[in-house]
Amino acid sequence: MILRTISLENFGLYAGRQTLDLVPGRDAERDRPVVLVGGKNGAGKTTLLEAVRLALYGKRALGTRVGQAEYERHLASRVHVGIDGETPDVASVGLEFDYAEAGKVQRFRVDRSWTTRGSKVVETLQLHKDGAPVTEVPQEEWHQFLQDLVPPGVSQFFFFDGEKIAEIAHDGSHEGLAEAVRGLLGIELVGRLRVDLALYLARHSRRSDAGAAKRLESVEREHQALRRQVDRMSDELADLEEAAVKAAANAEDAKRRYFAEGGDAADRRAQLDAVRDEAKAQLARRSAELRDLAGGLLPLAVAPKLLGRIGHALGASTDAAATQEAEALRERLLAWRATGDPERKATWKAAHWLDIEAFLASEATRPAGTGQALKSLPIADRHALLDALGQVRDSVVPQATFLVSELDAQTERLAATEADLQRARSQGTGSLAKELALAERHAEEAEATLRTRMEEFKQLDFQRLTAERTLDKLTRSQNDAKAADGRATLAQRVGTVLERYEERLLEQKLEQLQRAFVSRFNHLSRKDDFIADARIDRATFETMLIDHTGREIPKSSLSAGEKQVYAIAMLWALARTSGRPLPMIIDTPLARLDLDHRTALVERYFPEASHQVIVLSTDTEIDDSLLAKLGGSVSHAYHLDYDARARATSVTPGYFGKGKEVRRALR
């Protein structure tokens, strides 16, 4: 297959109609398979890759579970928007390519255009072969015909971007890889041939075995019908999922507007009344507590400096009183020593009496300070005043602070509750409540319909699997049965051989894939002969690397750059092992690689990956030095130049407009 041209008309960033020639060239010395397309980030490189997929696959380009409404929205979003905000009436993508059929090269052209009419999108597909519309296939089956030419599961390993590389490089299994690998290696064709041979045997068997023939044909028809139903229901489920999401979004929007208008408050009217009454009671209780404090010691707190001086003076006067008491105690102690009454039981030595007397004498002679001013107050009153001042500092002020904060909080609570109650009296909540109830009912119905259809889909898919197993069982049984004539005998033998051949083919293809992967990985890796072998699981197709000592190397132990090389080597090995002559389209593959790995890919991968390699790159991925290394393999180059003022990308020859430098590099 050779991609000849890609045309874009009012698609994405591309205004008007622009066409790129993609046919690689050659000179007297070598093939030049690489077509280099350069552009800054956001200039439209990925749009080119998207256009190829969209032209070939239509809705299927977005995935297997995409509804028609979602597809139409996507098409509408891809219509170019001009600087004035206007959109053209028609947008399209077109692809011209050569494809060999039965040894003869045919030229196909597929054009997919669409017009937007309000919220409705009308798509038109045109398919030509050798300049004339395709007639051997009904027009309604053109979509399937294009998918049969290049199956979407296969093309993902030929038309890929940096995200696909990262997906394969990621630790863990890669979903869908096993199915794609079986398709790439052509193994599913053998299974189909076995079924066809079994049908042939059944139709040409003895009359006594006519029932087996009818049974086999019936199961084959049932299996094909179930496959078609599964495909149709898969599309229907995509539409139902979209409808359920939309209904849920509408319900959420109705709920938001209902709450904004006070609908939630109306539902909580009794609760709000209780909250308002409680807030009022709390306000009254806290206000009474604050008034009690104001009638007691709280006023003293308004002059903290004065209170501090009074406390100091009271402390000093208390010291003076204590001095007098110490002198009196000293006189009583001396009298007790002289008289011995009351009687002393301990033995007191002279040194003890001297120490006690000296202590009391020092207390009696300590200066009284400013406390003399309050010495007329009895000592009990002085202590009472000190206690009162301590209460002001330690309990009255914190309690007052707490009560004030509580009053503020309850005031705010009361105001918010009153606002909710006011909203609850709004006249609009009645209609909003009905709208909300209707939206929620629609959302529930859409979700219930989706669940029901999902269960039906599971049952239908189970029936398909059952029919597939029955068909396989009948095929094996028919191939093992005794034949009545020479032709049937030969077909029976072929069927039996095919069954064994399918197993052997899988083993052989996996061995080829393993060898190709090891060769490509070592070819691209900076470390020569980094791995000696690889083991690919035949069920999951997960790959385990093995070094020269026989030790397994988990993919998780590879460096980030080595994981990228692993992914590219696997894609390359799959392409080579499949034997399909498909072109490569690679979008920004070098962004996550260091310079050494970039150089290896530029020198060893791009020139050898396929007979046609279209590389979409930024000027930082393939810079001047890498361009010089790649230049000998480049047929021609384009530059995608985005004009911010026109909000459009134009395609010009050359790589970032380097002129003579690029031409020299391409020689």
XYZ file of C-alpha atoms in Angstrom:
667
model
C 0.000 0.000 0.000
C 1.226 3.483 -0.897
C -0.472 6.643 0.362
C -0.377 9.029 -2.594
C -2.101 12.198 -1.386
C -3.965 13.495 1.632
C -6.408 16.380 1.103
C -7.972 18.542 3.784
C -10.703 21.076 3.184
C -11.733 23.368 6.037
C -10.663 20.649 8.454
C -9.311 21.639 11.856
C -6.651 24.313 11.468
C -6.572 23.939 7.670
C -8.571 26.647 5.883
C -9.636 26.109 2.293
C -8.399 23.042 0.438
C -4.806 21.848 0.856
C -3.203 18.693 -0.544
C 0.060 16.975 0.370
C 1.884 14.644 -2.014
C 3.026 11.650 0.058
C 4.596 9.420 -2.611
C 8.213 8.661 -1.583
C 10.917 9.002 -4.210
C 14.247 7.455 -5.030
C 17.368 8.415 -6.888
C 20.082 6.459 -8.657
C 21.744 5.543 -5.378
C 18.990 4.680 -2.948
C 15.335 4.643 -2.009
C 14.143 7.658 -0.101
C 11.167 6.326 1.907
C 10.784 9.205 4.379
C 8.375 12.096 3.861
C 9.133 14.634 6.588
C 6.414 16.978 7.844
C 7.540 19.625 10.325
C 5.476 21.909 12.483
C 5.458 23.545 15.878
C 3.228 22.170 18.604
C -0.350 23.104 17.763
C 0.335 23.619 14.056
C -1.727 20.633 12.897
C 0.580 17.602 12.713
C -1.768 15.325 14.632
C -4.632 16.636 12.476
C -2.977 15.016 9.448
C -2.861 11.643 11.209
C -6.464 12.100 12.300
C -7.482 12.904 8.720
C -6.019 9.606 7.437
C -7.885 7.609 10.077
C -11.115 9.540 9.571
C -11.016 9.073 5.793
C -10.566 5.303 6.135
C -12.760 4.516 9.122
C -15.304 7.279 9.722
C -16.993 6.802 13.083
C -14.763 3.823 13.864
C -11.764 6.196 13.902
C -12.990 7.455 17.291
C -13.243 3.971 18.820
C -15.508 0.943 18.938
C -18.122 2.346 21.341
C -18.952 5.725 19.788
C -22.539 6.737 19.167
C -23.754 8.535 16.061
C -24.592 11.709 17.974
C -21.101 11.846 19.457
C -19.585 11.255 16.028
C -21.636 14.066 14.496
C -20.571 16.437 17.265
C -16.969 15.504 16.586
C -17.352 16.214 12.871
C -18.964 19.562 13.638
C -16.123 20.447 16.002
C -13.537 19.708 13.303
C -14.917 22.297 10.855
C -12.465 25.166 10.542
C -13.447 28.362 12.371
C -12.321 31.546 10.643
C -10.938 34.668 12.258
C -14.411 36.214 12.148
C -15.898 33.185 13.912
C -17.686 32.033 10.766
C -17.610 28.376 9.683
C -17.829 27.173 6.051
C -20.714 25.055 4.837
C -18.599 22.019 3.894
C -15.557 20.287 5.371
C -13.864 17.161 4.042
C -10.888 14.821 4.147
C -9.688 12.789 1.187
C -7.129 10.021 0.773
C -5.720 8.555 -2.425
C -3.749 5.320 -2.180
C -2.520 2.341 -4.182
C -3.508 -1.121 -2.959
C -2.671 -4.485 -4.520
C -5.590 -6.852 -5.097
C -4.903 -10.338 -6.485
C -1.463 -9.230 -7.597
C -2.782 -6.147 -9.407
C -2.232 -2.629 -8.074
C -5.497 -0.697 -7.869
C -5.768 3.023 -7.182
C -8.414 3.976 -4.642
C -9.663 7.374 -3.596
C -11.914 7.922 -0.601
C -13.511 11.299 0.118
C -15.472 11.909 3.290
C -17.282 15.261 3.503
C -19.918 16.673 5.804
C -22.166 19.692 6.120
C -23.614 21.175 9.289
C -27.241 22.218 9.369
C -27.902 23.628 12.795
C -27.267 20.780 15.208
C -27.533 18.188 12.426
C -24.500 16.906 10.520
C -24.913 15.207 7.134
C -21.971 13.044 6.032
C -21.223 11.910 2.482
C -18.803 9.115 1.550
C -17.424 8.658 -1.959
C -15.227 5.701 -2.955
C -13.512 5.366 -6.323
C -11.272 2.674 -7.788
C -9.128 3.462 -10.819
C -11.119 6.654 -11.395
C -14.608 5.127 -11.275
C -17.057 4.655 -8.384
C -16.802 1.250 -6.707
C -19.746 -0.839 -7.890
C -18.810 -4.405 -6.939
C -19.567 -3.498 -3.333
C -22.944 -1.904 -2.409
C -22.602 1.695 -1.293
C -23.987 0.938 2.168
C -21.109 -1.518 2.646
C -18.302 0.863 1.640
C -17.499 1.519 5.292
C -16.938 -2.189 5.900
C -15.014 -2.550 2.629
C -12.502 0.110 3.714
C -12.115 -1.533 7.116
C -11.440 -4.872 5.416
C -8.710 -3.301 3.269
C -6.842 -1.979 6.304
C -8.423 -3.275 9.555
C -8.494 -0.621 12.315
C -6.925 -3.059 14.781
C -4.008 -3.502 12.389
C -3.569 0.132 11.406
C -3.022 1.222 14.996
C 0.429 -0.383 14.751
C 1.242 1.359 11.464
C -0.402 4.762 12.024
C 0.559 5.801 15.541
C 1.737 8.676 17.706
C 3.784 9.182 20.842
C 0.806 8.215 23.000
C 0.631 4.767 21.379
C 4.354 4.313 22.079
C 3.825 5.363 25.698
C 0.839 2.993 25.978
C 2.872 -0.033 24.886
C 5.892 1.097 26.914
C 3.798 1.378 30.078
C 4.313 -1.336 32.686
C 1.650 -4.037 32.668
C -0.422 -5.674 29.963
C -1.677 -3.836 26.903
C -5.400 -4.375 26.327
C -6.304 -5.420 22.824
C -2.724 -6.327 21.894
C -3.451 -10.057 21.627
C -6.374 -9.573 19.202
C -4.402 -7.089 17.116
C -1.382 -9.405 16.985
C -3.522 -12.321 15.783
C -4.883 -10.085 13.055
C -1.428 -8.840 12.119
C -0.017 -12.346 11.887
C -2.919 -13.601 9.757
C -3.834 -16.424 12.135
C -7.572 -15.671 12.071
C -7.648 -16.502 8.328
C -6.821 -20.121 9.099
C -9.760 -20.370 11.457
C -12.099 -19.025 8.812
C -10.759 -21.510 6.272
C -11.395 -24.379 8.689
C -15.049 -23.332 8.993
C -15.417 -23.103 5.207
C -13.938 -26.595 4.778
C -16.279 -28.000 7.397
C -19.233 -26.516 5.521
C -17.930 -28.064 2.291
C -17.640 -31.459 3.988
C -21.122 -31.189 5.407
C -22.668 -30.280 2.040
C -20.932 -33.167 0.222
C -21.406 -35.852 2.849
C -23.676 -38.904 2.570
C -27.393 -38.317 2.734
C -27.440 -39.914 6.158
C -25.238 -37.049 7.285
C -27.435 -34.408 5.690
C -28.616 -33.361 9.149
C -25.067 -32.523 10.160
C -24.695 -30.308 7.109
C -27.885 -28.449 7.894
C -26.863 -28.150 11.528
C -23.455 -26.727 10.631
C -24.896 -24.283 8.108
C -27.553 -23.223 10.618
C -24.982 -22.577 13.347
C -22.778 -20.651 10.890
C -25.715 -18.438 9.873
C -26.664 -17.970 13.525
C -23.094 -17.033 14.424
C -22.852 -14.460 11.635
C -26.259 -13.008 12.548
C -25.284 -12.759 16.209
C -22.045 -11.001 15.278
C -23.989 -8.418 13.301
C -26.452 -7.968 16.177
C -23.603 -7.530 18.658
C -22.060 -4.857 16.427
C -25.381 -3.029 16.055
C -26.154 -3.228 19.763
C -22.659 -1.993 20.569
C -23.414 1.171 18.587
C -26.822 1.424 20.252
C -25.233 1.163 23.693
C -22.907 4.008 22.814
C -25.938 6.181 21.983
C -27.710 5.113 25.187
C -24.640 5.871 27.283
C -24.475 9.316 25.749
C -28.205 9.867 26.375
C -27.825 8.780 30.010
C -24.899 11.161 30.532
C -26.873 14.006 28.958
C -29.967 13.270 31.083
C -27.847 13.176 34.247
C -26.271 16.511 33.292
C -29.743 18.030 32.728
C -30.893 16.753 36.125
C -27.810 18.194 37.792
C -28.400 21.555 36.097
C -32.050 21.563 37.221
C -30.972 20.709 40.761
C -28.435 23.545 40.765
C -31.072 26.075 39.630
C -33.586 24.646 42.106
C -31.174 25.101 44.993
C -30.191 28.573 43.783
C -33.839 29.651 43.904
C -34.355 28.241 47.393
C -35.944 24.945 46.529
C -33.793 23.134 49.038
C -34.805 25.635 51.677
C -38.481 25.061 50.981
C -37.996 21.353 51.547
C -36.322 22.126 54.874
C -38.830 24.752 56.123
C -39.595 23.050 59.439
C -35.918 22.371 60.041
C -35.067 26.012 59.261
C -37.720 27.222 61.702
C -36.157 25.067 64.411
C -32.684 26.362 63.586
C -33.906 29.974 63.725
C -35.568 29.437 67.124
C -32.447 27.755 68.482
C -30.252 30.621 67.242
C -32.532 33.160 68.926
C -32.455 31.189 72.207
C -28.667 30.972 72.087
C -28.454 34.717 71.469
C -30.687 35.420 74.481
C -28.732 33.040 76.735
C -25.315 34.376 75.766
C -26.516 37.981 76.091
C -27.724 37.293 79.667
C -24.396 35.713 80.574
C -22.532 38.731 79.210
C -24.778 41.112 81.175
C -24.032 39.164 84.375
C -20.313 39.547 83.733
C -20.786 43.262 83.063
C -22.522 43.614 86.431
C -19.596 41.934 88.222
C -15.872 42.067 87.627
C -15.906 42.664 83.814
C -15.627 46.488 84.063
C -12.259 46.028 85.793
C -10.954 44.459 82.575
C -11.205 47.766 80.647
C -8.124 49.149 82.493
C -5.546 46.348 82.461
C -2.553 48.635 83.212
C -4.254 50.120 86.279
C -5.121 46.644 87.498
C -1.499 45.649 87.128
C -0.305 48.543 89.328
C -2.944 47.790 91.989
C -1.938 44.129 92.020
C 1.709 45.075 92.472
C 0.861 47.426 95.351
C -1.308 44.794 97.025
C 1.517 42.312 96.739
C 3.931 44.772 98.366
C 1.580 45.573 101.251
C 1.045 41.909 101.818
C 4.806 41.571 102.144
C 4.830 44.267 104.910
C 2.179 42.441 106.875
C 4.110 39.261 106.516
C 7.187 41.038 107.990
C 5.252 42.076 111.090
C 3.931 38.558 111.512
C 7.497 37.198 111.216
C 8.722 39.510 114.026
C 5.861 38.465 116.299
C 6.554 34.796 115.563
C 10.264 35.335 116.417
C 9.366 36.808 119.844
C 7.029 33.876 120.608
C 9.727 31.407 119.567
C 12.261 32.994 121.928
C 9.745 32.863 124.780
C 9.055 29.159 124.079
C 12.809 28.444 124.137
C 13.179 30.166 127.494
C 10.137 28.580 129.247
C 9.918 25.171 127.572
C 6.104 25.366 127.634
C 4.638 23.554 125.860
C 7.012 20.690 126.407
C 9.509 19.825 123.629
C 9.991 16.126 122.849
C 12.800 16.503 120.239
C 16.356 17.306 121.135
C 17.061 20.843 119.962
C 20.627 21.910 119.667
C 21.873 25.460 119.879
C 22.643 25.556 116.165
C 18.988 24.762 115.342
C 17.710 27.636 117.477
C 20.258 29.997 115.925
C 19.228 29.096 112.341
C 15.507 29.583 113.038
C 16.079 32.836 114.884
C 18.301 34.184 112.105
C 15.633 33.351 109.461
C 12.821 35.074 111.372
C 15.045 38.048 112.101
C 15.797 38.491 108.387
C 12.082 38.317 107.531
C 11.295 40.865 110.197
C 13.859 43.343 108.866
C 12.951 43.046 105.018
C 11.882 46.427 103.435
C 8.130 46.867 103.045
C 8.303 48.928 99.723
C 5.126 50.429 98.154
C 2.923 48.071 100.144
C 2.955 50.642 102.949
C 0.232 52.508 101.068
C -2.254 49.705 101.700
C -0.983 48.597 105.103
C -4.110 49.867 106.741
C -6.108 47.121 104.995
C -6.480 43.921 106.911
C -4.462 41.123 105.380
C -7.636 39.105 104.635
C -9.024 41.995 102.564
C -5.766 42.355 100.730
C -5.874 38.643 99.798
C -9.505 38.969 98.663
C -8.570 41.859 96.353
C -5.683 39.884 94.885
C -8.040 36.946 94.247
C -10.517 39.244 92.474
C -7.798 40.661 90.241
C -6.691 37.109 89.391
C -10.239 36.173 88.417
C -10.443 39.171 86.068
C -7.260 38.084 84.332
C -7.745 34.299 84.307
C -11.479 33.730 83.850
C -13.556 36.871 83.329
C -11.697 38.136 80.237
C -11.587 34.685 78.454
C -15.259 34.104 79.289
C -16.218 37.507 77.891
C -14.206 36.836 74.723
C -15.955 33.490 74.242
C -19.404 35.036 74.771
C -18.726 37.785 72.219
C -17.609 35.213 69.587
C -20.700 33.116 70.334
C -22.923 36.170 69.904
C -21.294 36.892 66.529
C -21.657 33.272 65.373
C -25.297 33.008 66.413
C -26.046 36.370 64.808
C -24.580 35.139 61.512
C -26.422 31.828 61.864
C -29.697 33.626 62.461
C -29.132 35.912 59.453
C -28.331 32.956 57.145
C -31.378 31.043 58.373
C -33.614 34.043 57.836
C -32.217 34.338 54.269
C -32.972 30.653 53.619
C -36.473 31.118 54.937
C -36.913 34.122 52.674
C -35.755 32.041 49.687
C -38.175 29.323 50.741
C -41.005 31.829 50.290
C -39.913 32.442 46.647
C -42.674 32.062 44.090
C -40.455 30.248 41.513
C -39.559 27.139 43.457
C -42.811 25.389 42.618
C -42.161 25.226 38.871
C -38.476 24.476 39.465
C -39.430 21.572 41.723
C -41.550 20.114 38.922
C -38.737 20.647 36.411
C -36.252 18.968 38.755
C -38.548 16.011 39.352
C -39.055 15.593 35.599
C -35.315 15.829 34.862
C -34.479 13.309 37.573
C -37.149 10.935 36.265
C -35.727 11.182 32.748
C -32.238 10.537 34.099
C -33.448 7.495 36.022
C -35.299 6.181 32.966
C -32.239 6.668 30.750
C -30.030 4.897 33.275
C -32.553 2.065 33.650
C -32.806 1.681 29.857
C -29.021 1.611 29.606
C -28.765 -1.056 32.326
C -31.450 -3.150 30.653
C -29.832 -2.935 27.232
C -26.434 -3.647 28.783
C -27.803 -6.869 30.249
C -29.337 -7.740 26.880
C -25.985 -7.023 25.235
C -24.201 -9.328 27.678
C -26.711 -12.105 26.969
C -26.406 -11.546 23.210
C -22.631 -11.599 23.363
C -22.818 -14.792 25.447
C -25.022 -16.327 22.741
C -22.446 -15.279 20.149
C -19.659 -16.925 22.145
C -21.790 -20.049 22.579
C -22.486 -20.181 18.837
C -18.792 -19.673 18.164
C -17.866 -22.578 20.436
C -20.603 -24.759 18.884
C -19.372 -23.868 15.415
C -15.825 -24.766 16.368
C -16.990 -28.044 17.894
C -19.038 -28.970 14.804
C -16.128 -27.963 12.574
C -13.774 -30.264 14.446
C -16.355 -33.056 14.411
C -16.974 -32.679 10.677
C -13.273 -32.620 9.894
C -12.828 -35.828 11.888
C -15.747 -37.624 10.226
C -15.309 -40.275 7.548
C -15.858 -39.042 3.997
C -17.871 -40.761 1.247
C -15.935 -39.712 -1.851
C -12.532 -38.513 -2.917
C -13.244 -34.808 -2.750
C -14.743 -35.021 0.711
C -11.895 -37.240 1.860
C -9.388 -34.672 0.690
C -11.317 -31.840 2.331
C -11.550 -33.847 5.560
C -7.831 -34.379 5.601
C -7.200 -30.725 4.845
C -9.489 -29.691 7.707
C -7.667 -31.933 10.155
C -4.325 -30.618 8.945
C -5.520 -27.029 9.192
C -6.391 -27.525 12.842
C -2.849 -28.622 13.543
C -1.502 -25.996 11.182
C -3.228 -23.228 13.117
C -1.420 -24.268 16.294
C 1.916 -24.650 14.515
C 1.423 -21.354 12.680
C 0.880 -19.514 15.938
C 4.036 -21.026 17.390
C 6.028 -20.249 14.252
C 4.747 -16.696 13.994
C 5.516 -16.056 17.651
C 9.031 -17.376 17.145
C 9.433 -15.055 14.171
C 8.034 -12.164 16.194
C 10.395 -12.925 19.071
C 13.440 -13.012 16.779
C 12.364 -9.858 14.968
C 11.747 -8.057 18.261
C 15.143 -9.036 19.710
C 16.881 -7.969 16.507
C 15.060 -4.617 16.339
C 15.468 -3.901 20.044
C 19.212 -4.476 19.954
C 19.422 -2.532 16.702
C 17.816 0.524 18.303
C 19.256 0.229 21.811
C 22.396 2.051 22.805
C 23.601 -1.185 24.439
C 24.721 -3.723 21.835
C 23.261 -7.183 22.435
C 21.427 -5.919 25.496
C 19.031 -8.865 25.319
C 19.698 -12.362 24.019
C 16.114 -13.562 23.661
C 12.490 -12.760 24.364
C 9.568 -14.917 25.387
C 6.069 -13.941 24.222
C 3.092 -15.530 25.964
C 0.797 -17.123 23.356
C -2.366 -16.180 25.256
C -1.671 -12.637 26.482
C 1.216 -11.792 24.106
C 3.078 -10.171 26.994
C 6.817 -10.092 26.359
C 9.558 -11.052 28.812
C 13.130 -10.027 27.957
C 15.992 -12.459 28.643
C 19.671 -11.529 28.947
C 22.734 -13.615 27.962
C 22.808 -15.383 31.326
C 19.216 -16.570 30.923
C 17.958 -14.109 33.538
C 14.565 -12.551 32.927
C 14.459 -8.762 32.615
C 11.055 -7.322 33.575
C 9.940 -4.385 31.484
C 9.497 -2.395 34.689
C 13.271 -2.530 35.262
C 14.037 -0.756 31.970
C 14.851 2.928 31.906
C 12.326 5.376 30.471
C 14.270 5.596 27.203
C 14.607 1.803 26.980
C 10.848 1.414 27.434
C 10.294 3.748 24.488
C 12.753 1.700 22.417
C 10.924 -1.467 23.577
C 7.613 -0.100 22.262
C 9.029 1.044 18.927
C 10.885 -2.258 18.462
C 7.647 -4.173 19.135
C 5.729 -2.064 16.607
C 8.498 -2.566 14.059
C 8.674 -6.320 14.679
C 4.889 -6.676 14.358
C 4.924 -4.803 11.052
C 7.731 -6.971 9.659
C 6.306 -10.278 10.897
C 2.812 -9.533 9.587
C 4.101 -9.338 6.026
C 1.598 -6.568 5.255
C 3.143 -3.899 2.987
C 1.612 -0.945 4.818
C 3.120 2.530 5.178
C 4.132 3.997 8.519
C 2.774 7.299 9.843
C 4.582 8.359 13.008
C 3.518 11.464 14.929
C 6.066 13.112 17.292
C 7.826 9.888 18.301
C 10.953 11.438 19.839
C 9.581 13.791 22.489
C 10.334 11.474 25.436
C 13.774 10.267 24.254
C 17.264 11.484 25.053
C 19.711 12.470 22.327
C 21.341 9.036 22.001
C 18.021 7.263 21.531
C 16.824 9.980 19.128
C 19.935 9.529 17.037
C 19.448 5.751 16.960
C 15.863 6.114 15.722
C 16.764 8.713 13.110
C 19.652 6.672 11.751
C 18.300 3.133 12.139
C 14.493 3.201 12.369
C 13.028 5.870 10.075
C 15.008 4.813 6.975
C 14.185 1.116 7.472
C 10.730 1.009 9.094
C 8.768 0.628 5.846
C 8.753 1.387 2.145
C 6.918 4.619 3.041
C 7.485 6.448 6.317
C 5.672 9.718 7.030
C 7.266 11.430 10.029
C 5.461 14.296 11.777
C 7.976 16.175 13.897
C 8.768 19.423 15.681
C 12.017 21.272 15.068
C 13.208 20.298 18.550
C 12.704 16.583 17.887
C 14.474 16.552 14.531
C 16.832 19.516 14.696
C 19.529 20.511 12.234
C 22.010 17.865 13.403
C 19.456 15.021 13.246
C 18.153 16.327 9.915
C 21.653 15.993 8.510
C 21.747 12.341 9.651
C 18.279 11.620 8.235
C 18.586 13.679 5.052
C 19.793 10.881 2.784
C 16.554 8.953 3.391
C 14.153 11.886 2.969
C 12.230 12.115 -0.299
C 10.721 15.540 0.358
C 9.531 17.680 3.241
C 6.702 20.014 4.214
C 6.362 22.773 6.763
C 3.095 23.378 8.614
C 3.077 27.122 9.287
C 0.409 28.340 11.724
C -0.595 31.993 11.373
C -2.004 33.209 14.695
C -3.643 36.265 13.090
C -5.463 34.173 10.479
C -5.939 31.271 12.925
C -5.047 28.870 10.131
C -2.227 26.566 9.057
C -0.734 26.623 5.583
C 1.408 23.890 4.012
C 4.636 24.937 2.294
C 7.507 22.871 0.830
C 10.629 22.417 2.944
C 11.323 21.693 6.583
C 10.663 24.820 8.680
C 11.545 26.981 5.689
C 15.272 26.349 5.912
C 15.617 26.555 2.111
C 19.056 25.648 0.795
C 20.125 24.108 4.106
C 17.299 21.584 3.875
C 17.980 20.798 0.235
C 21.605 20.104 1.076
C 20.539 17.887 3.973
C 18.194 15.946 1.698
C 20.895 15.180 -0.868
